XYZ file of C-alpha atoms in Angstrom:
518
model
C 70.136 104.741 -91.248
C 68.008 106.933 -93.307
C 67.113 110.495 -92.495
C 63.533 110.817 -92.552
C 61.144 114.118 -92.639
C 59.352 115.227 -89.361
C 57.736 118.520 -89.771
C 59.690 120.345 -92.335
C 63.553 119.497 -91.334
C 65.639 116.283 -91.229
C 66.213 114.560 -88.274
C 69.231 111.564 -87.817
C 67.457 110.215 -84.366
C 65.054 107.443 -84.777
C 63.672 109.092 -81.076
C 61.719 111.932 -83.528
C 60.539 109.567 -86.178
C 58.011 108.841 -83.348
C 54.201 110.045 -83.416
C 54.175 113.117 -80.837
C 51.568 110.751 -78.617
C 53.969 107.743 -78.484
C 57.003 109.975 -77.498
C 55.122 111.347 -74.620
C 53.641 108.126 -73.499
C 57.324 106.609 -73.549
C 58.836 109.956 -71.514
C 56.172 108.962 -68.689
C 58.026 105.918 -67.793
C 61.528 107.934 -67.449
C 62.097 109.244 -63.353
C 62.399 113.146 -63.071
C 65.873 113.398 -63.693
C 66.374 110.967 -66.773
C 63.114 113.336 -68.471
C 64.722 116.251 -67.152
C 67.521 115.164 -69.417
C 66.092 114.213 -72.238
C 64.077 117.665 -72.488
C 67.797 118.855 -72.414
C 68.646 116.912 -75.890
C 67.147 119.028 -78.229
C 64.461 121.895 -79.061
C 62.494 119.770 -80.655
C 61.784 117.189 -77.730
C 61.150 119.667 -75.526
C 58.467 121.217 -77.675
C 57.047 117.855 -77.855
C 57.320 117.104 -73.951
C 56.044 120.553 -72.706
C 52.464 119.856 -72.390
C 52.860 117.159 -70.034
C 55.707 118.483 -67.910
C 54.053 121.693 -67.657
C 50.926 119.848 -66.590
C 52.993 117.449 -64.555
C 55.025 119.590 -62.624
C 53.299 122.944 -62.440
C 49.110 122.477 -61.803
C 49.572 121.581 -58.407
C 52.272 123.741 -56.815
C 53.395 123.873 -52.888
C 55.287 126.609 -51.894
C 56.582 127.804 -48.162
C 56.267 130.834 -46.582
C 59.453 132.575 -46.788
C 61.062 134.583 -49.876
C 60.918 131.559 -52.046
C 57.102 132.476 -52.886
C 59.168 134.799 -55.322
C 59.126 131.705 -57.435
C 55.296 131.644 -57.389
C 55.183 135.172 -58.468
C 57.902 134.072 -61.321
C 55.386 131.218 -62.626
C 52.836 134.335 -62.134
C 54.175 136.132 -64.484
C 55.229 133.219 -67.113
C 52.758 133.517 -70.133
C 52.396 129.709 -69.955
C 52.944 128.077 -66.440
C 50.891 130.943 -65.180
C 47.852 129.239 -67.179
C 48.984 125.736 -66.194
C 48.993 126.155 -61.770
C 45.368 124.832 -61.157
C 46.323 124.196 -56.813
C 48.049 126.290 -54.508
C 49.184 125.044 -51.938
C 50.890 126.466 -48.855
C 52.934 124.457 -46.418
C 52.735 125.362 -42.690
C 56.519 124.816 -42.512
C 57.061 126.840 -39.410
C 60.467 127.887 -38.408
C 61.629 128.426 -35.153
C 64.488 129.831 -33.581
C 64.254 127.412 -30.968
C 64.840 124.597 -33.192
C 68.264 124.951 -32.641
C 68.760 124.116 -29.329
C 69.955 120.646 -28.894
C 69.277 117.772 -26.112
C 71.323 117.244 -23.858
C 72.650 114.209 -25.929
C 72.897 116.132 -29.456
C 74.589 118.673 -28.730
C 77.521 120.650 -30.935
C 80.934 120.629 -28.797
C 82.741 122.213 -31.893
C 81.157 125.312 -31.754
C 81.442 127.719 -28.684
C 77.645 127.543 -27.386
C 77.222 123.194 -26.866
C 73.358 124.146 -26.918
C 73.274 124.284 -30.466
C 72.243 120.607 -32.374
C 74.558 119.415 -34.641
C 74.363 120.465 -37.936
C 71.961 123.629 -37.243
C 73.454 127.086 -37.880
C 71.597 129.125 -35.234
C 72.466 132.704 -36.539
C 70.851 131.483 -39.960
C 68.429 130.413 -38.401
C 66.895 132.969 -36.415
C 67.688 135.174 -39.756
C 64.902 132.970 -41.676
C 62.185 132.478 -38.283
C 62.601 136.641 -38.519
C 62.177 136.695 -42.641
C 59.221 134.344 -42.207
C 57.189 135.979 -39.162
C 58.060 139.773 -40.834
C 56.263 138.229 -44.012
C 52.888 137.380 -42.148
C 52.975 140.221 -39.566
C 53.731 142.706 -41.697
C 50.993 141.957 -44.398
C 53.712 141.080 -47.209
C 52.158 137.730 -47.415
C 48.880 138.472 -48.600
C 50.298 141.306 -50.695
C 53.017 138.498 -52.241
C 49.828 135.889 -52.573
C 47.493 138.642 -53.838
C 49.903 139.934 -56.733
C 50.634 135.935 -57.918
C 47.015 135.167 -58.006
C 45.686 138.069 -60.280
C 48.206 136.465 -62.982
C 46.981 132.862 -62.015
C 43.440 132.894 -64.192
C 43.487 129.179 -63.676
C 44.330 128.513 -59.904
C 40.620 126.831 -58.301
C 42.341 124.922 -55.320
C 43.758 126.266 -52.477
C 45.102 123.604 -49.857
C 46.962 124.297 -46.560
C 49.131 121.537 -44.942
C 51.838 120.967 -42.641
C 53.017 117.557 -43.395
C 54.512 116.155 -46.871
C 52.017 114.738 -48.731
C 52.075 111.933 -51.196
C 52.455 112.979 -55.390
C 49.302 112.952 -56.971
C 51.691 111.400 -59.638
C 54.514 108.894 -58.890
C 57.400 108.290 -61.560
C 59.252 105.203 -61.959
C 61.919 104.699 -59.531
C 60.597 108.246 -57.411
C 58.815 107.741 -53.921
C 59.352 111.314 -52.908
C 56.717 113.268 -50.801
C 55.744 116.435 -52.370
C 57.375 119.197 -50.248
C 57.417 123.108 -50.319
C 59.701 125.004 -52.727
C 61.911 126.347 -50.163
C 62.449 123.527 -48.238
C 65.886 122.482 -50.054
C 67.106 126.286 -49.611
C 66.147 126.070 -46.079
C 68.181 122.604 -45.345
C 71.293 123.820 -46.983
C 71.426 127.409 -45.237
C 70.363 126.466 -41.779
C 70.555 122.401 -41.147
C 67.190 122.182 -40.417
C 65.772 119.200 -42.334
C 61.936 119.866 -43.114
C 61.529 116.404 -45.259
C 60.208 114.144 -42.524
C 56.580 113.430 -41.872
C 56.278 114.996 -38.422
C 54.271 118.247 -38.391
C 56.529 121.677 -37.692
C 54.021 123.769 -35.903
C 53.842 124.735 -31.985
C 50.584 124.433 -30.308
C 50.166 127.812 -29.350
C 51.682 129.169 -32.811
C 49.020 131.384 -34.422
C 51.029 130.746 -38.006
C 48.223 128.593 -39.185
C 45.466 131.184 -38.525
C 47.491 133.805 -40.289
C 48.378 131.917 -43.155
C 44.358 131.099 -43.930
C 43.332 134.546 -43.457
C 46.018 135.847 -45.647
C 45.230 133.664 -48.097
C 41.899 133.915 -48.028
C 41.393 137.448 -48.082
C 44.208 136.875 -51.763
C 41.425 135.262 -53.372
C 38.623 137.702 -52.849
C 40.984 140.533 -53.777
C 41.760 138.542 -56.610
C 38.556 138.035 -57.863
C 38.762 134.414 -58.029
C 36.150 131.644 -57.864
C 37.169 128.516 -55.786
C 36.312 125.246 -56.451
C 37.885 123.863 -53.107
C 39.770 124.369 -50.060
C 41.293 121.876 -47.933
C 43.219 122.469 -44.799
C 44.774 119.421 -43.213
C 46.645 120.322 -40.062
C 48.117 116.766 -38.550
C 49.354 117.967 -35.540
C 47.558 116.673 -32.244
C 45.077 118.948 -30.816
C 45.848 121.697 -33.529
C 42.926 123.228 -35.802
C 42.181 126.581 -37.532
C 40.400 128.679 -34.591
C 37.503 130.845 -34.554
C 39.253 133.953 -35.596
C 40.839 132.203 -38.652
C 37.192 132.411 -40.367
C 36.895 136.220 -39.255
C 36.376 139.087 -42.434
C 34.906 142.433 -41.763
C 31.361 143.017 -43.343
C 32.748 144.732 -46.147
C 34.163 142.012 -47.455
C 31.004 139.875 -46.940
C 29.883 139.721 -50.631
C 33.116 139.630 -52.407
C 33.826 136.171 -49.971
C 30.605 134.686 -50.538
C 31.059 135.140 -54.594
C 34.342 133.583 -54.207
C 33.023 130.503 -52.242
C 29.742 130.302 -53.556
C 30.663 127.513 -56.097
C 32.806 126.185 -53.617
C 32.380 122.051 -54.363
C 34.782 120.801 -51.174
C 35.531 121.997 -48.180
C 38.378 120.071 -46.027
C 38.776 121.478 -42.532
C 41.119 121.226 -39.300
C 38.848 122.818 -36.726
C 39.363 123.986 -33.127
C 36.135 124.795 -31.183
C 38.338 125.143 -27.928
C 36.830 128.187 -25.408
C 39.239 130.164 -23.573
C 38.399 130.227 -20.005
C 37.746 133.196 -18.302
C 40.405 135.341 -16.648
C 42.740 133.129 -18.698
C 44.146 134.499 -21.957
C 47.284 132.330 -22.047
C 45.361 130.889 -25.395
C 45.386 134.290 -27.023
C 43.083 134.184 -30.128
C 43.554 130.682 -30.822
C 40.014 129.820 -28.746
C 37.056 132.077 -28.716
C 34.426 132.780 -25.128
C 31.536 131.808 -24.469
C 29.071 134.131 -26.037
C 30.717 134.279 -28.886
C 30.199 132.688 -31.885
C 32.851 130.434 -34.139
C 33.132 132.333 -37.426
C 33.572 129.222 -39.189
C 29.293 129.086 -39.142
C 29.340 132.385 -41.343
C 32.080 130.908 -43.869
C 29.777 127.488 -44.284
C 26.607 130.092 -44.715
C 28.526 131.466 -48.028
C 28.974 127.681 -49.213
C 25.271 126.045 -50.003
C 26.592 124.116 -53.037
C 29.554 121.786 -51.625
C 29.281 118.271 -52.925
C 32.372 117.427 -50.310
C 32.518 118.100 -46.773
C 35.250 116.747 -44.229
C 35.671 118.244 -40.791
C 37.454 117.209 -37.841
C 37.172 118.676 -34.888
C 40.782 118.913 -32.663
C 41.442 119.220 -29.067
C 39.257 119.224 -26.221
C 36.451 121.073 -27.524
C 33.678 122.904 -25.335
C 31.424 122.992 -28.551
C 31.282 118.830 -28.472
C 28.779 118.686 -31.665
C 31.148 120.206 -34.049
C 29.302 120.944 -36.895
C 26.420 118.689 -36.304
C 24.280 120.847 -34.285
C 24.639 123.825 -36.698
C 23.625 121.396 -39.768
C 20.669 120.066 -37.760
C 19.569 123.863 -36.737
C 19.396 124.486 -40.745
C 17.704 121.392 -40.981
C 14.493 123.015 -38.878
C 14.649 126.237 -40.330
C 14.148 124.793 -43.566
C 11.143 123.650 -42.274
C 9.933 126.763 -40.429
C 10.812 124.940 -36.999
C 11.481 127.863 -34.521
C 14.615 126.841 -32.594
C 16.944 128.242 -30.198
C 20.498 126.938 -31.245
C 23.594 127.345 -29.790
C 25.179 131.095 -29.574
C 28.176 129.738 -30.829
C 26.766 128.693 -34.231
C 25.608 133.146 -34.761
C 22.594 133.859 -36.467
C 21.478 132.804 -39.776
C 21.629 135.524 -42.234
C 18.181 137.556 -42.493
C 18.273 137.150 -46.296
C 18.005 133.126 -45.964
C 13.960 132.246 -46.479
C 12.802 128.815 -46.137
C 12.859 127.948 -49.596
C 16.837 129.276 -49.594
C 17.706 127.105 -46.641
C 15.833 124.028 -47.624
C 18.207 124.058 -51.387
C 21.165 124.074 -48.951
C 23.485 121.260 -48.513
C 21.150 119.069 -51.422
C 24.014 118.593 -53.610
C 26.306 117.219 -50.812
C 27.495 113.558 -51.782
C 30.397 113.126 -49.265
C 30.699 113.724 -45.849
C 33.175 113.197 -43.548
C 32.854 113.872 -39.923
C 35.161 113.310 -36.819
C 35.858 113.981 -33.423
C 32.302 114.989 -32.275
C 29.679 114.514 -29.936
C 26.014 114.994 -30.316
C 22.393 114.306 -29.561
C 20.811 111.270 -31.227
C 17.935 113.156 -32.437
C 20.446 116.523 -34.525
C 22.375 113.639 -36.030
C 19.264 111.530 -36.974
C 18.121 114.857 -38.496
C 20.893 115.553 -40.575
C 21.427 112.525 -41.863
C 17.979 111.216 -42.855
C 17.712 115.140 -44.466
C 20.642 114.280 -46.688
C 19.781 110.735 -47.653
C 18.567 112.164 -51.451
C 21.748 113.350 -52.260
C 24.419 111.527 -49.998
C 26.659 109.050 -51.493
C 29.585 108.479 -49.182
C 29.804 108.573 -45.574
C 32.554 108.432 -43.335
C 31.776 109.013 -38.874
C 35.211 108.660 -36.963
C 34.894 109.578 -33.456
C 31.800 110.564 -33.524
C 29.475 109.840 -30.326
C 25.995 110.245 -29.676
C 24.502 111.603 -26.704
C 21.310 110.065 -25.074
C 19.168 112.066 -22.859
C 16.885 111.007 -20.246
C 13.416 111.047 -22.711
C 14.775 108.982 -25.017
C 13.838 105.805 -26.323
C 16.636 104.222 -25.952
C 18.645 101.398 -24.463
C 20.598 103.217 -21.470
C 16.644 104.345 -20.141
C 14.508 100.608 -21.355
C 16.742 97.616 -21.937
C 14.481 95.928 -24.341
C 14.793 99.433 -26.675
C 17.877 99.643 -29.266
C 20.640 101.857 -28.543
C 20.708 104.981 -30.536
C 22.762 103.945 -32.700
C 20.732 100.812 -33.899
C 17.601 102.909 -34.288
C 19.588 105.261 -36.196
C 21.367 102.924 -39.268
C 17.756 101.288 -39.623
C 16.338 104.525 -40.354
C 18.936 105.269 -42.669
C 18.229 101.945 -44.181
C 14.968 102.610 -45.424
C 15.483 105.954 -47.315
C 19.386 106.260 -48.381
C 21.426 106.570 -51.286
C 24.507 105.496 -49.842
C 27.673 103.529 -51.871
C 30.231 103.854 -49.383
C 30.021 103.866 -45.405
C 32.965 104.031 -42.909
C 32.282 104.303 -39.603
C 35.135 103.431 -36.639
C 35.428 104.260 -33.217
C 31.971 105.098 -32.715
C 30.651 106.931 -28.987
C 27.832 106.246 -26.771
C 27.190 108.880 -24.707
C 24.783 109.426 -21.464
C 24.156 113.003 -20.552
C 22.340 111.729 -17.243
C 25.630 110.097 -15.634
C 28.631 111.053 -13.969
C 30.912 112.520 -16.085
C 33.170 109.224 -15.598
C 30.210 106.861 -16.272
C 28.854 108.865 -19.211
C 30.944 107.397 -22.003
C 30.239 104.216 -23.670
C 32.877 102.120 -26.355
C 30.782 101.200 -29.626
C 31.746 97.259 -30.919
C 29.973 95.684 -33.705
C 29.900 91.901 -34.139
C 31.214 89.881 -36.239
C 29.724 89.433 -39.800
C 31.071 88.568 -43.160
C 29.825 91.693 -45.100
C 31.693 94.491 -45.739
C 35.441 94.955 -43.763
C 35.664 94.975 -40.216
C 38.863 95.524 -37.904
C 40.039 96.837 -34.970
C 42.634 96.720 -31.960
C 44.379 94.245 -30.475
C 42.161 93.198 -27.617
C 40.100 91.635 -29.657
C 36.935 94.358 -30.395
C 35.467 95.149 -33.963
C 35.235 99.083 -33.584
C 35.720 99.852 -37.232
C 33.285 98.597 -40.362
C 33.217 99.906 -44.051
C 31.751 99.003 -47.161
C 30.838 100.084 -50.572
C 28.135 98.615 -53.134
C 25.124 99.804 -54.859
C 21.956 101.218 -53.192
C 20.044 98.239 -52.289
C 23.146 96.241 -51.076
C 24.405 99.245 -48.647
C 20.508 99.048 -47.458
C 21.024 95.618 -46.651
C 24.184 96.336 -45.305
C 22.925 99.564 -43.346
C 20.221 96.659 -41.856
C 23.501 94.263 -41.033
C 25.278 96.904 -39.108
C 22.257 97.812 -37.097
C 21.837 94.029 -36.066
C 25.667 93.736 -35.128
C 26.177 97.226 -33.174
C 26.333 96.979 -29.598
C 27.268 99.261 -26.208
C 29.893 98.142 -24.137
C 30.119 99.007 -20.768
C 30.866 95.969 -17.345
C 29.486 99.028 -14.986
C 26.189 99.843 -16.886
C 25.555 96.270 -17.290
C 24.658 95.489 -13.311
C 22.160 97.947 -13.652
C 21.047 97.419 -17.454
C 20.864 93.921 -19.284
C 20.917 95.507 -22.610
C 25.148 96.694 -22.183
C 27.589 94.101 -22.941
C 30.687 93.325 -21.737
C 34.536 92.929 -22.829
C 33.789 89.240 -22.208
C 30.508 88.993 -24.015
C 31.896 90.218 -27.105
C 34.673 87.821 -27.373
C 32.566 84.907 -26.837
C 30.374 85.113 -29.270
């Protein structure tokens, strides 16, 4: 075979005769290890491969909190992965000491304490649950984050988690999660396998909390400008708390330039109160008179085009977000209201004009777990129907009061929810709508006779599903503008209450058995 001329120097592979662009298309069909290798054959494929493996394997970076975040400061200080990391992203990998205590059918009989699981070293254990709480108690964390971040010019993401997460990108033959640096070093020290899906975090851990402050106070040090932040805690019941949102004034206007351009906002939210006399919740719920710092973090964020937030737990503060929004909504408008205490005051410096511009750019919203009036969630969504393209309600109820028009106080009136997608319907911009498990709530009934299932008949537009009894309790569909009008019209035909007890006393409920046979 004939040498031929790439660049200035000979080359006997045909592999380099190949364009730079075909050579890196072809690598992207290799799994890690087989590119891994062939960066290994020469200089000169590596050269042409480190673009896209750079790109690949260091913008979006998850790292856990224990000494391995000396890797982060590594990239940090590279002068060109540092330019490449884009995301951070910290996993809430929690360890605990406790972990290695077995059941009483796993436990270790070669070792001379049988509590111990099999497989777990308990002394090395405990040695990393110390490293790790020692890094966020003692400040080290932020100081650690704060040093890697003011050699990260690049870095617009930040994301908290605390389950593996799916690659954004998926080589051939490679169906791995994407897990924490650490993780490995973890396994093969202590036993403890962090690689499933289940979430690692106690209840009553603060670790969460911690981690968001520390990393949030990192970028305003830092200087930097965020584009988003996403924190996606899985575990049941478990969501940043009130003090998780806490800075001091001094560090108002250095926050608020680092979030002002902020375009999502992802959120795992507790709004739990702690009850009097009771402080076995510590600072992970927040009393009555106070308010949820969370409102004075959304304040600093009037130009999000993405917001998600679920609401976990029982919370005392049922409206989530909702009431807050619809509060806004009147002050725009110079409506004098009296909102909650837990949503704080507006800041002084907010006129009319200031509060009306909020929130105009938003085009997705996602909002779950959460319970309020008919008339705040009318508000807030008929004020965003200019800008909103996507939304997405998942256990989200409304609440019907006694003045109401409304089904629960005249049966021949539509329930609030009805009255509130053919409002939508005449004024919206929507392409996308998901809505499933849906709430009707009555504030005048017993607290056991106060909470209504929402079903929706069936109809051939758009995708409908739901459990195994038989009810439709989940709809979605996408389309242009007029057709999601027309849809928006469809749902509010085929939405209905469902409740046997409320029916004796109301014709306008259904029942189970109504539902099924039509």
């Amino acid at each position: 075979m004939d040498n031929t001329h790439v660049g200035t120097e000979l080359y006997r592979s045909p592999l380099l005769w190949l364009p730079c662009e075909l050579l890196v298309h072809a690598a992207s069909y290799l799994s890690s290890e087989d590119l891994f290798n062939l960066r290994l054959t020469c200089r000169r494929v590596e050269t042409f491969l480190y673009d896209t493996f750079s790109e690949e394997f260091f913008s979006d970076r998850r790292f856990m909190v224990t000494e391995c975040l000396g890797c982060l400061l590594n990239i940090s200080k590279h002068p060109h992965l540092s330019t490449r990391l884009s995301k951070l992203t910290i996993g809430l990998d929690r360890l605990y000491s406790g972990d290695a205590v077995a059941s009483h059918g796993d436990r270790n009989r070669s070792v001379n304490n049988s509590l111990v699981k099999d497989g777990i070293d308990p002394d090395k254990l405990e040695d990393l649950a110390a490293e790790q709480s020692w890094l966020i108690s003692s400040g080290q964390l932020q100081v650690l984050l704060g040093k890697a971040l003011d050699n990260l010019p690049n870095v617009v993401e930040l994301d908290l988690r605390d389950v593996n997460a799916a690659r954004g990108f998926s080589r051939p033959g490679s169906s791995e999660p994407s897990v924490s640096y650490g993780v490995a070093e973890v396994r093969r020290r202590t036993g403890v396998d962090l690689l499933n899906d289940d979430s690692h975090l106690h209840l009553q851990d603060q670790f969460a909390d911690i981690i968001f402050t520390a990393a949030l106070l990192a970028v305003v040090r830092s200087g930097k400008r965020l584009d988003s932040i996403s924190v996606d805690i899985q575990k049941r019941d478990k969501g940043l708390s009130s003090s998780a949102f806490f800075t001091p004034d001094s560090l108002g206007e250095p926050l608020s330039l680092a979030v002002q351009n902020l375009h999502s906002l992802d959120l795992s939210i507790s709004f739990t109160y702690v009850s009097l006399g009771n402080y076995s919740q510590g600072s992970l719920a927040f009393l009555p008179w106070q308010s949820h710092y969370l409102f004075k973090l959304l304040e600093y964020t009037p130009n999000l085009v993405r917001l998600r937030v679920v609401s976990k737990g029982d919370s005392f503060l049922k409206d989530g977000i909702i009431g807050w929004l619809a509060q806004l909504v009147d002050l725009s408008s110079g409506t004098r209201v009296e909102g909650s205490r837990a949503y704080g005051s507006l800041h002084a410096s907010l006129d009319h004009l200031t509060l009306a511009q909020r929130y105009q750019a938003l085009q997705h919203l996602e909002l779950e777990n959460m319970v309020a009036s008919a008339t705040s969630l009318s508000k807030v969504l008929l004020h965003l129907t200019g800008s909103l393209r996507k939304l997405c309600l998942c256990m989200v109820g409304v609440s019907v009061g006694p003045d109401d028009d409304e089904l629960d106080n005249n049966p021949k009136s539509p329930n609030a929810w009805t009255s509130l997608f053919r409002a939508m319907s005449t004024s919206v911009s929507l392409e996308s709508l998901h809505i499933s498990s849906l709430g009707h709530h009555i504030s005048s009934r017993p607290a056991n006779d106060n909470r209504h299932q929402v079903a929706f008949l069936n109809s051939a537009v758009g995708v409908q599903s739901g459990p195994r009894n038989g009810l439709l309790n989940t709809w979605s569909h996408a389309g242009d503008i007029p057709t999601m009008k027309s849809f928006l019209l469809e749902v509010a035909e085929k939405t209905v209450i469902i409740c046997t007890t409320c029916k004796k006393r109301n014709a306008g409920y259904r029942s189970f058995e109504d539902i099924l046979q039509e």
